[in-house]
Tab-separated table of C-alpha atoms in Angstrom:
chain	number	residue	atom	x	y	z
A	43	MET	CA	3.993	-7.006	30.640
A	44	VAL	CA	0.738	-5.266	29.843
A	45	VAL	CA	-0.907	-3.806	32.956
A	46	LEU	CA	-4.599	-2.948	32.895
A	47	ALA	CA	-6.861	-1.554	35.569
A	48	LYS	CA	-10.145	-3.302	36.403
A	49	GLY	CA	-12.246	-0.964	34.286
A	50	GLU	CA	-9.920	-1.426	31.357
A	51	LEU	CA	-10.123	-5.202	31.677
A	52	GLU	CA	-13.899	-4.962	31.473
A	53	GLN	CA	-13.595	-2.728	28.428
A	54	ILE	CA	-11.656	-5.301	26.392
A	55	ALA	CA	-13.458	-8.454	27.548
A	56	LEU	CA	-14.995	-10.648	24.831
A	57	PRO	CA	-17.625	-13.407	25.043
A	58	ALA	CA	-16.073	-16.790	25.747
A	59	ALA	CA	-17.777	-18.480	22.771
A	60	GLN	CA	-15.416	-20.293	20.391
A	61	PRO	CA	-15.786	-19.089	16.765
A	62	PRO	CA	-15.643	-21.520	13.829
A	63	VAL	CA	-12.379	-22.022	11.959
A	64	ALA	CA	-11.986	-19.901	8.813
A	65	ASP	CA	-11.484	-21.608	5.460
A	66	VAL	CA	-8.504	-19.608	4.208
A	67	ARG	CA	-7.459	-19.856	0.556
A	68	SER	CA	-3.768	-20.401	-0.256
A	69	VAL	CA	-1.873	-18.649	-3.034
A	70	ASP	CA	1.482	-19.986	-4.248
A	71	LEU	CA	3.731	-17.108	-5.282
A	72	SER	CA	6.315	-19.503	-6.706
A	73	ALA	CA	3.929	-20.880	-9.373
A	74	PRO	CA	5.771	-20.875	-12.741
A	75	ALA	CA	4.561	-18.861	-15.726
A	76	GLY	CA	1.735	-20.484	-17.651
A	77	PRO	CA	-1.366	-22.313	-16.386
A	78	ALA	CA	-0.040	-22.647	-12.814
A	79	ARG	CA	0.529	-18.898	-12.443
A	80	GLU	CA	-2.807	-18.104	-14.064
A	81	ALA	CA	-4.494	-20.414	-11.554
A	82	ALA	CA	-2.650	-18.725	-8.679
A	83	ALA	CA	-3.785	-15.292	-9.932
A	84	ARG	CA	-7.399	-16.472	-10.132
A	85	ALA	CA	-7.194	-17.918	-6.601
A	86	LEU	CA	-5.814	-14.639	-5.295
A	87	VAL	CA	-8.609	-12.583	-6.865
A	88	ALA	CA	-11.246	-15.006	-5.574
A	89	ALA	CA	-9.828	-14.766	-2.053
A	90	CYS	CA	-9.862	-10.953	-2.183
A	91	GLU	CA	-13.471	-10.986	-3.349
A	92	GLU	CA	-14.588	-13.555	-0.780
A	93	HIS	CA	-12.937	-12.630	2.537
A	94	GLY	CA	-10.251	-10.085	1.636
A	95	PHE	CA	-7.777	-12.422	3.278
A	96	PHE	CA	-5.525	-15.252	2.101
A	97	ARG	CA	-2.453	-17.343	2.916
A	98	VAL	CA	0.736	-16.965	0.867
A	99	THR	CA	3.138	-19.848	0.284
A	100	GLY	CA	6.212	-19.971	-1.942
A	101	HIS	CA	6.976	-16.437	-0.734
A	102	GLY	CA	10.774	-16.605	-0.793
A	103	VAL	CA	11.326	-14.949	2.577
A	104	PRO	CA	14.168	-16.912	4.248
A	105	ALA	CA	12.914	-18.994	7.160
A	106	GLU	CA	16.091	-18.307	9.124
A	107	LEU	CA	15.521	-14.555	8.838
A	108	VAL	CA	11.937	-14.915	10.073
A	109	ARG	CA	13.019	-17.053	13.030
A	110	ALA	CA	15.832	-14.667	13.956
A	111	ALA	CA	13.562	-11.601	13.830
A	112	GLU	CA	10.867	-13.323	15.896
A	113	ALA	CA	13.417	-14.518	18.468
A	114	ALA	CA	14.954	-11.057	18.774
A	115	ALA	CA	11.520	-9.451	19.168
A	116	SER	CA	10.511	-12.012	21.806
A	117	GLY	CA	13.757	-11.321	23.651
A	118	PHE	CA	13.034	-7.615	23.634
A	119	PHE	CA	9.499	-8.031	24.974
A	120	ALA	CA	10.824	-10.278	27.769
A	121	ARG	CA	13.001	-7.454	29.099
A	122	PRO	CA	11.994	-5.423	32.189
A	123	GLN	CA	9.350	-2.804	31.495
A	124	GLY	CA	11.639	0.089	32.322
A	125	GLU	CA	14.223	-1.039	29.785
A	126	LYS	CA	11.580	-1.388	27.089
A	127	GLU	CA	10.246	2.088	27.726
A	128	GLU	CA	13.768	3.491	27.460
A	129	GLU	CA	13.893	2.161	23.898
A	130	ALA	CA	10.710	3.965	22.811
A	131	PRO	CA	12.702	6.660	20.908
A	132	THR	CA	14.585	4.032	18.855
A	133	LEU	CA	11.946	1.328	18.424
A	134	GLY	CA	8.596	3.114	18.705
A	135	TYR	CA	7.667	1.031	21.759
A	136	GLY	CA	4.205	1.332	23.250
A	137	SER	CA	1.719	-0.744	25.201
A	138	LYS	CA	-1.984	-0.983	25.918
A	139	ARG	CA	-3.077	2.142	24.028
A	140	VAL	CA	-4.215	1.410	20.462
A	141	GLY	CA	-4.762	4.660	18.597
A	142	GLY	CA	-5.271	8.065	20.133
A	143	ASN	CA	-9.024	7.908	20.681
A	144	GLY	CA	-9.448	5.634	23.683
A	145	ASP	CA	-8.999	2.107	22.291
A	146	ILE	CA	-6.952	-0.271	24.432
A	147	GLY	CA	-5.856	-3.882	24.218
A	148	TRP	CA	-3.823	-6.603	25.914
A	149	VAL	CA	-0.829	-5.787	23.695
A	150	GLU	CA	2.593	-4.183	23.615
A	151	TYR	CA	4.275	-3.309	20.360
A	152	LEU	CA	7.006	-1.753	18.267
A	153	LEU	CA	6.037	0.625	15.453
A	154	LEU	CA	8.527	1.582	12.755
A	155	GLY	CA	8.120	3.656	9.626
A	156	VAL	CA	9.858	2.286	6.515
A	157	THR	CA	12.215	4.669	4.701
A	158	PRO	CA	14.922	4.176	2.023
A	159	ALA	CA	17.511	4.437	4.812
A	160	GLY	CA	15.810	1.773	6.938
A	161	ALA	CA	13.125	1.616	9.608
A	162	VAL	CA	12.614	4.631	11.873
A	163	PRO	CA	10.410	4.675	14.974
A	164	VAL	CA	6.925	6.096	14.970
A	165	ALA	CA	7.477	7.391	18.454
A	166	SER	CA	3.939	7.478	19.770
A	167	ALA	CA	2.550	5.149	22.398
A	168	SER	CA	-0.926	5.824	21.021
A	169	SER	CA	-0.237	4.734	17.438
A	170	SER	CA	-2.421	2.194	15.677
A	171	THR	CA	-2.360	0.650	12.205
A	172	LEU	CA	-2.724	4.238	10.962
A	173	PRO	CA	0.096	6.147	12.709
A	174	CYS	CA	-0.551	9.875	12.736
A	175	ALA	CA	2.891	10.940	13.887
A	176	ALA	CA	5.555	11.542	11.267
A	177	ALA	CA	8.275	8.904	11.430
A	178	ALA	CA	10.801	11.347	9.989
A	179	ALA	CA	10.790	13.315	13.220
A	180	ALA	CA	12.439	10.356	14.948
A	181	ALA	CA	15.070	9.711	12.268
A	182	ALA	CA	17.820	11.572	14.106
A	183	ALA	CA	17.373	9.476	17.244
A	184	ALA	CA	17.125	6.324	15.176
A	185	SER	CA	20.325	6.995	13.237
A	186	SER	CA	22.468	6.095	16.242
A	187	SER	CA	20.431	3.068	17.280
A	188	SER	CA	23.114	0.573	16.251
A	189	SER	CA	25.063	1.604	19.372
A	190	THR	CA	22.113	0.905	21.683
A	191	PRO	CA	20.839	-2.466	22.961
A	192	ALA	CA	18.089	-2.184	20.348
A	193	GLY	CA	20.614	-2.042	17.484
A	194	PRO	CA	20.724	-5.773	16.597
A	195	LEU	CA	16.923	-6.001	16.703
A	196	ARG	CA	16.602	-2.914	14.493
A	197	ASP	CA	19.060	-4.425	12.005
A	198	LEU	CA	17.061	-7.655	11.832
A	199	LEU	CA	13.773	-5.796	11.408
A	200	ASP	CA	15.322	-3.722	8.610
A	201	GLU	CA	16.381	-6.878	6.781
A	202	TYR	CA	13.016	-8.494	7.394
A	203	THR	CA	11.168	-5.440	6.065
A	204	VAL	CA	13.161	-5.446	2.821
A	205	ALA	CA	12.288	-9.110	2.232
A	206	VAL	CA	8.603	-8.726	3.068
A	207	ARG	CA	8.166	-5.584	0.976
A	208	ARG	CA	9.642	-7.504	-1.962
A	209	MET	CA	7.075	-10.224	-1.336
A	210	ALA	CA	4.245	-7.676	-1.072
A	211	SER	CA	5.298	-6.324	-4.459
A	212	ALA	CA	5.103	-9.833	-5.935
A	213	VAL	CA	1.618	-10.288	-4.461
A	214	LEU	CA	0.429	-7.035	-6.029
A	215	ASP	CA	1.908	-7.954	-9.418
A	216	LEU	CA	0.084	-11.291	-9.344
A	217	MET	CA	-3.073	-9.456	-8.278
A	218	ALA	CA	-2.780	-7.104	-11.270
A	219	GLU	CA	-2.540	-10.110	-13.572
A	220	GLY	CA	-5.618	-11.687	-12.006
A	221	LEU	CA	-7.552	-8.443	-12.433
A	222	GLY	CA	-6.708	-8.348	-16.128
A	223	LEU	CA	-4.595	-5.200	-15.876
A	224	ALA	CA	-1.677	-6.750	-17.771
A	225	GLY	CA	-3.173	-6.030	-21.182
A	226	GLY	CA	-2.952	-2.299	-20.561
A	227	GLY	CA	0.681	-2.497	-19.521
A	228	GLU	CA	-0.279	-1.895	-15.901
A	229	VAL	CA	1.424	-4.834	-14.224
A	230	GLY	CA	3.604	-3.127	-11.636
A	231	ALA	CA	1.275	-0.143	-11.190
A	232	LEU	CA	-0.132	-1.541	-7.937
A	233	ALA	CA	3.259	-2.705	-6.696
A	234	ARG	CA	4.862	0.681	-7.311
A	235	LEU	CA	2.483	2.239	-4.796
A	236	VAL	CA	4.234	0.369	-1.963
A	237	THR	CA	7.808	0.264	-3.317
A	238	ARG	CA	8.466	3.907	-4.183
A	239	ALA	CA	11.002	5.738	-2.046
A	240	ASP	CA	8.231	7.926	-0.630
A	241	SER	CA	5.704	5.122	-0.034
A	242	ASP	CA	4.176	5.354	3.448
A	243	CYS	CA	4.853	1.847	4.720
A	244	VAL	CA	4.973	0.728	8.351
A	245	LEU	CA	6.255	-2.317	10.225
A	246	ARG	CA	4.425	-3.222	13.414
A	247	VAL	CA	5.562	-5.938	15.835
A	248	ASN	CA	2.873	-6.940	18.326
A	249	HIS	CA	3.303	-9.004	21.492
A	250	TYR	CA	0.246	-10.480	23.209
A	251	PRO	CA	1.278	-12.020	26.561
A	252	PRO	CA	-0.721	-15.093	27.607
A	253	ARG	CA	-3.408	-14.570	30.204
A	254	PRO	CA	-4.830	-17.757	31.750
A	255	ALA	CA	-8.542	-17.424	32.352
A	256	ALA	CA	-10.929	-19.339	34.591
A	257	ALA	CA	-13.438	-21.641	32.899
A	258	GLY	CA	-16.310	-19.658	31.408
A	259	ALA	CA	-14.562	-16.321	31.960
A	260	PRO	CA	-14.534	-13.906	29.027
A	261	SER	CA	-11.535	-13.753	26.728
A	262	LEU	CA	-9.589	-10.537	26.349
A	263	THR	CA	-9.132	-8.446	23.242
A	264	GLY	CA	-5.511	-8.190	22.219
A	265	PHE	CA	-6.273	-5.838	19.321
A	266	GLY	CA	-9.832	-4.693	18.714
A	267	GLU	CA	-11.795	-5.197	15.509
A	268	HIS	CA	-10.777	-2.982	12.612
A	269	THR	CA	-9.825	-2.860	8.968
A	270	ASP	CA	-6.365	-1.846	7.812
A	271	PRO	CA	-6.335	1.473	5.939
A	272	GLN	CA	-3.388	0.738	3.655
A	273	ILE	CA	-3.317	-1.183	0.336
A	274	ILE	CA	-2.324	-4.551	1.756
A	275	SER	CA	-0.968	-5.877	5.046
A	276	VAL	CA	1.411	-8.831	5.201
A	277	LEU	CA	1.205	-10.707	8.498
A	278	ARG	CA	3.453	-13.286	10.070
A	279	SER	CA	2.989	-14.777	13.551
A	280	ASN	CA	4.905	-17.241	15.694
A	281	GLY	CA	2.378	-20.044	15.227
A	282	THR	CA	0.141	-19.028	18.141
A	283	SER	CA	-3.616	-18.754	17.608
A	284	GLY	CA	-5.672	-15.632	18.292
A	285	LEU	CA	-6.326	-13.971	14.930
A	286	GLU	CA	-9.984	-13.825	13.873
A	287	ILE	CA	-11.615	-12.441	10.714
A	288	ALA	CA	-15.189	-11.346	10.060
A	289	LEU	CA	-16.978	-13.351	7.372
A	290	ARG	CA	-19.406	-11.889	4.836
A	291	GLY	CA	-22.381	-12.351	7.140
A	292	GLY	CA	-20.603	-10.682	10.054
A	293	ALA	CA	-19.779	-13.833	12.049
A	294	TRP	CA	-16.260	-14.178	13.392
A	295	ALA	CA	-13.997	-17.078	12.414
A	296	SER	CA	-10.597	-18.006	13.848
A	297	VAL	CA	-7.574	-18.312	11.574
A	298	PRO	CA	-5.512	-21.480	12.172
A	299	PRO	CA	-1.904	-20.618	13.031
A	300	ASP	CA	0.682	-21.432	10.379
A	301	GLY	CA	4.384	-21.575	11.163
A	302	ASP	CA	5.566	-21.250	7.562
A	303	ALA	CA	3.128	-19.119	5.552
A	304	PHE	CA	2.334	-15.417	5.542
A	305	PHE	CA	-1.194	-13.995	5.563
A	306	VAL	CA	-2.335	-11.005	3.513
A	307	ASN	CA	-5.165	-8.591	4.357
A	308	VAL	CA	-6.904	-6.443	1.781
A	309	GLY	CA	-6.846	-2.862	3.087
A	310	ASP	CA	-9.280	0.022	2.702
A	311	THR	CA	-7.205	1.632	-0.044
A	312	LEU	CA	-7.247	-1.522	-2.173
A	313	GLN	CA	-11.027	-1.692	-1.725
A	314	VAL	CA	-11.159	1.809	-3.200
A	315	LEU	CA	-8.795	1.007	-6.094
A	316	THR	CA	-10.951	-1.986	-7.055
A	317	ASN	CA	-14.175	0.027	-6.657
A	318	GLY	CA	-15.375	-2.291	-3.907
A	319	ARG	CA	-14.731	-5.508	-5.807
A	320	PHE	CA	-12.171	-6.508	-3.195
A	321	ARG	CA	-13.184	-6.489	0.453
A	322	SER	CA	-11.210	-4.810	3.200
A	323	VAL	CA	-11.299	-7.514	5.841
A	324	ARG	CA	-12.403	-6.704	9.377
A	325	HIS	CA	-10.264	-8.585	11.881
A	326	ARG	CA	-9.216	-8.706	15.527
A	327	VAL	CA	-6.870	-10.584	17.878
A	328	VAL	CA	-8.052	-12.507	20.923
A	329	VAL	CA	-5.540	-13.208	23.687
A	330	ASN	CA	-4.305	-16.796	23.856
A	331	SER	CA	-4.630	-18.197	27.367
A	332	GLU	CA	-1.503	-20.395	27.205
A	333	ARG	CA	1.111	-18.970	24.832
A	334	SER	CA	2.567	-15.616	23.906
A	335	ARG	CA	1.706	-14.434	20.422
A	336	VAL	CA	4.243	-12.381	18.486
A	337	SER	CA	3.150	-11.046	15.114
A	338	MET	CA	5.027	-8.911	12.596
A	339	ILE	CA	2.890	-6.923	10.150
A	340	PHE	CA	4.096	-4.983	7.127
A	341	PHE	CA	1.569	-2.322	6.131
A	342	GLY	CA	2.014	-1.335	2.484
A	343	GLY	CA	0.790	2.228	2.052
A	344	PRO	CA	1.051	4.636	-0.896
A	345	PRO	CA	2.978	7.942	-0.952
A	346	PRO	CA	1.238	10.705	1.034
A	347	GLY	CA	0.406	12.797	-2.044
A	348	GLU	CA	-0.813	9.865	-4.145
A	349	ARG	CA	-4.282	10.533	-5.563
A	350	LEU	CA	-6.490	7.489	-4.983
A	351	ALA	CA	-9.685	6.538	-6.808
A	352	PRO	CA	-11.120	3.394	-8.420
A	353	LEU	CA	-9.024	2.260	-11.386
A	354	PRO	CA	-10.869	3.069	-14.631
A	355	GLN	CA	-10.444	-0.522	-15.851
A	356	LEU	CA	-12.396	-1.776	-12.820
A	357	LEU	CA	-15.401	0.538	-12.912
A	358	GLY	CA	-17.561	-2.032	-14.683
A	359	ASP	CA	-20.150	-1.534	-17.418
A	360	GLY	CA	-21.907	1.345	-15.686
A	361	GLY	CA	-18.683	3.253	-15.127
A	362	ARG	CA	-19.864	4.500	-11.722
A	363	SER	CA	-17.216	5.190	-9.120
A	364	ARG	CA	-18.256	4.262	-5.576
A	365	TYR	CA	-15.589	6.520	-4.047
A	366	ARG	CA	-14.483	10.077	-4.646
A	367	GLU	CA	-10.830	10.828	-5.305
A	368	PHE	CA	-8.623	11.641	-2.330
A	369	THR	CA	-4.963	11.580	-1.357
A	370	TRP	CA	-3.451	9.083	1.047
A	371	ALA	CA	-2.546	11.957	3.389
A	372	GLU	CA	-6.178	13.104	3.394
A	373	PHE	CA	-7.462	9.610	4.131
A	374	LYS	CA	-4.865	9.029	6.813
A	375	ASN	CA	-5.568	12.311	8.588
A	376	SER	CA	-9.289	11.561	8.518
A	377	GLY	CA	-8.694	8.100	9.974
A	378	CYS	CA	-6.663	9.501	12.839
A	379	ARG	CA	-9.839	11.126	14.148
A	380	THR	CA	-11.774	7.842	14.366
A	381	ARG	CA	-12.037	4.964	16.799
A	382	LEU	CA	-10.503	1.645	15.801
A	383	ALA	CA	-13.749	-0.085	14.779
A	384	GLU	CA	-15.252	2.811	12.799
A	385	ASP	CA	-15.841	2.678	9.047
A	386	ARG	CA	-13.257	5.088	7.649
A	387	LEU	CA	-14.316	4.638	4.021
A	388	SER	CA	-17.890	5.853	4.506
A	389	ARG	CA	-16.656	9.460	4.517
A	390	PHE	CA	-15.258	9.027	1.004
A	391	GLU	CA	-18.164	7.336	-0.726
A	392	ASN	CA	-19.955	9.021	-3.627
């Protein structure tokens, strides 16, 4: 259970107004080659240009695996607080603190780095979507996790991560087709950034306990507004509402829960690669007053030394790059010095 002091509760309170429902485009990954796949690629590009956010169907991730991982995660979060904290070295458990710069939320979570050998904990209770601690440092403790109570959950999350990373790769391949990169033999170039052995990918499992509120009382922030720094984020929740995205004009809109589909966020790095054509979506989570929300997010990041800049094919007629070249490690280290809601990309604009 998340425990917050009075001042902290005031810090994460939100107005009680109900935002409109977002019109979220759907992209079918199972569309066969030909006109259907071309249409799916166009829909994906349009969604990335419009909101930077879309729903994925036909994803191929087994429903039974998703249900088992969600059930195991829910079982873990239902355990006594002391037991959960004991598992921090093997599961990267934390609560309340979001990032190392003072952000908090009505949330507890697991944070695992993705390696060729499986998921290893990012053992920092202050980690956010941009973990600054090296996951490798926890690998030794994680290697024996199968003998701990967390072992079965870790095994399920490993299997889930493999399936979702495969799906993220398929999304990026379809995206490359929609961007017209296929003619230059570049289909797979985007996907390789998140599938290489040294890609800096992360799995985050968030739990937002319900918090009944009196009529007219402010809602609580589960996870404050932010953009994701990676290339793309692949999100799955247990069908409970709470996710909201910022529209082009800045207004917030709620995302209807979906028990079968996955949602994809455009991240800051993809905004750079497309020279601003795609939008890194600002989003947040509001606490549901009646039901627990469990979400599992795969963050697809590039290798630390990868040099990032707008793709030459996407510079447009003027050929002007909006962003200077930088490495993922440089961008990540810069982001670790910011608050959750800050604009990380502004430091890298030309």
